[in-house]
């Protein structure tokens, strides 16, 4: 992969990378399409990275359908599919971890200790192997985007991080490979995340700026759904991810909710540029 990538770059072509764990859906494909528009050569990686799953998480059951993924990527005109084995990524003797500071401790960090060490380490490896000019990530994993951007700045990776909007099902549920775990009843209940974020959006549009009020309204909606158990419903600074009292600068409204045994995340982002609020859901 690295030799192929070096050849692409030596030929003066721009290389785009879309890192994924497979079980591809329209969210992944939206990143692929963007990469194809902006780059000469698009590489998609598929690797279910064991080091970003905690004990008791779904590493073993994570949906895998390599042939279907390959077919989807061929249809999209992807140039290279990089699908290493676990042994290739973590050969015997592997012992290096990238650990990022404050950005990894709140939100997901509280519920998935070690998760972002796994993410940062594998993404750093992918950057060094695929040598991309641009790498594409989905805003659905908002904290992951913050963490990767921090790593790229701190460690001077020569790659531009492109963050793209969340792709949703027609009813609003954020697309996720993990949605495949939901049974029919849970699938209905899962919509409560979107409803809670819609409520927050509505309140923000009406001028509400108090974080506690926004959180309280979201919690009330989520708690009304018997199948939903809240991990967090938080209003935080979009860059530092620290809690905010009022929404007056770029803000992330983030949810993690368990529906049965399936853990789902979603968010909306508030921009404050030019004094006007912009809300991306
Ligand atoms: P994953 O395969 O879950 O590791 O995701 C690979 C990439 O796709 C990550 O950058 C995700 O943020 C992104 N992604 C996942 N779901 C969506 C979605 N619904 N919309 C846009 N991007 C997404």
CSV table of N, CA, C and O and ligand atoms in Angstrom, one decimal, residues 19-22 25 27-28 30-31 62 136-138 140-141 144 165-167 174-175, ligand 1:
chain,number,residue,atom,x,y,z
A,19,UNK,N,-11.1,6.3,5.9
A,19,UNK,CA,-10.9,5.1,6.8
A,19,UNK,C,-12.3,4.7,7.3
A,19,UNK,O,-13.1,5.5,7.7
A,20,UNK,N,-12.5,3.4,7.2
A,20,UNK,CA,-13.8,2.8,7.7
A,20,UNK,C,-13.5,1.4,8.4
A,20,UNK,O,-12.4,0.9,8.3
A,21,UNK,N,-14.5,1.0,9.1
A,21,UNK,CA,-14.5,-0.4,9.7
A,21,UNK,C,-15.5,-1.3,8.9
A,21,UNK,O,-15.9,-2.3,9.3
A,22,UNK,N,-15.8,-0.9,7.6
A,22,UNK,CA,-16.6,-1.7,6.8
A,22,UNK,C,-18.1,-1.7,7.2
A,22,UNK,O,-18.5,-0.8,7.9
A,25,UNK,N,-22.4,1.9,4.5
A,25,UNK,CA,-23.7,2.5,4.3
A,25,UNK,C,-23.5,3.8,3.6
A,25,UNK,O,-22.4,4.2,3.3
A,27,UNK,N,-23.6,6.7,4.6
A,27,UNK,CA,-22.8,7.7,5.3
A,27,UNK,C,-21.3,7.5,4.9
A,27,UNK,O,-20.6,8.5,4.5
A,28,UNK,N,-20.8,6.3,4.8
A,28,UNK,CA,-19.5,6.0,4.3
A,28,UNK,C,-19.4,6.5,2.9
A,28,UNK,O,-18.4,7.1,2.4
A,30,UNK,N,-21.0,8.7,1.2
A,30,UNK,CA,-21.0,10.2,1.1
A,30,UNK,C,-19.5,10.7,1.2
A,30,UNK,O,-19.1,11.6,0.5
A,31,UNK,N,-18.7,10.1,2.1
A,31,UNK,CA,-17.3,10.4,2.2
A,31,UNK,C,-16.5,10.0,1.0
A,31,UNK,O,-15.7,10.8,0.5
A,62,UNK,N,-19.1,-7.3,15.6
A,62,UNK,CA,-19.3,-6.1,14.7
A,62,UNK,C,-19.6,-6.6,13.3
A,62,UNK,O,-19.0,-7.6,12.8
A,136,UNK,N,-11.0,11.8,5.1
A,136,UNK,CA,-12.4,12.2,5.2
A,136,UNK,C,-13.0,11.5,6.4
A,136,UNK,O,-12.9,10.2,6.5
A,137,UNK,N,-13.7,12.3,7.3
A,137,UNK,CA,-14.3,11.7,8.5
A,137,UNK,C,-15.7,12.3,8.6
A,137,UNK,O,-16.0,13.4,8.0
A,138,UNK,N,-16.6,11.5,9.2
A,138,UNK,CA,-18.0,11.9,9.4
A,138,UNK,C,-18.2,12.7,10.7
A,138,UNK,O,-17.7,12.3,11.7
A,140,UNK,N,-20.7,12.6,12.4
A,140,UNK,CA,-21.5,11.8,13.4
A,140,UNK,C,-20.6,11.4,14.6
A,140,UNK,O,-21.0,11.4,15.7
A,141,UNK,N,-19.3,11.1,14.3
A,141,UNK,CA,-18.4,10.8,15.3
A,141,UNK,C,-17.6,12.1,15.7
A,141,UNK,O,-16.4,12.3,15.4
A,144,UNK,N,-14.4,12.0,17.7
A,144,UNK,CA,-13.3,11.4,16.9
A,144,UNK,C,-12.7,12.5,16.0
A,144,UNK,O,-11.5,12.5,15.9
A,165,UNK,N,-20.9,16.2,6.8
A,165,UNK,CA,-22.2,16.1,7.6
A,165,UNK,C,-22.6,14.6,7.8
A,165,UNK,O,-22.3,13.7,7.0
A,166,UNK,N,-23.5,14.5,8.8
A,166,UNK,CA,-24.1,13.2,9.1
A,166,UNK,C,-25.2,12.8,8.1
A,166,UNK,O,-26.0,13.6,7.8
A,167,UNK,N,-25.1,11.6,7.5
A,167,UNK,CA,-26.1,11.1,6.6
A,167,UNK,C,-27.1,10.4,7.4
A,167,UNK,O,-26.8,9.5,8.3
A,174,UNK,N,-29.5,8.6,12.4
A,174,UNK,CA,-28.2,8.7,11.8
A,174,UNK,C,-27.8,7.3,11.4
A,174,UNK,O,-27.9,6.3,12.1
A,175,UNK,N,-27.3,7.2,10.1
A,175,UNK,CA,-26.8,5.9,9.6
A,175,UNK,C,-25.6,5.4,10.5
A,175,UNK,O,-24.8,6.2,10.8
B,1,LIG,P1,-16.9,3.6,10.9
B,1,LIG,O1,-16.9,2.6,9.8
B,1,LIG,O2,-18.1,3.5,11.8
B,1,LIG,O3,-15.6,3.6,11.7
B,1,LIG,O4,-17.0,5.0,10.2
B,1,LIG,C1,-16.1,5.4,9.2
B,1,LIG,C2,-16.3,6.8,8.9
B,1,LIG,O5,-17.6,7.0,8.4
B,1,LIG,C3,-16.1,7.7,10.1
B,1,LIG,O6,-15.4,8.9,9.7
B,1,LIG,C4,-17.5,8.0,10.5
B,1,LIG,O7,-17.6,9.2,11.2
B,1,LIG,C5,-18.2,8.1,9.1
B,1,LIG,N1,-19.6,7.9,9.3
B,1,LIG,C6,-20.2,6.9,10.0
B,1,LIG,N2,-21.6,7.1,9.9
B,1,LIG,C7,-21.8,8.2,9.2
B,1,LIG,C8,-23.0,8.9,8.8
B,1,LIG,N3,-24.2,8.5,9.1
B,1,LIG,N4,-22.8,10.0,8.1
B,1,LIG,C9,-21.6,10.4,7.7
B,1,LIG,N5,-20.4,9.8,8.0
B,1,LIG,C10,-20.5,8.7,8.8
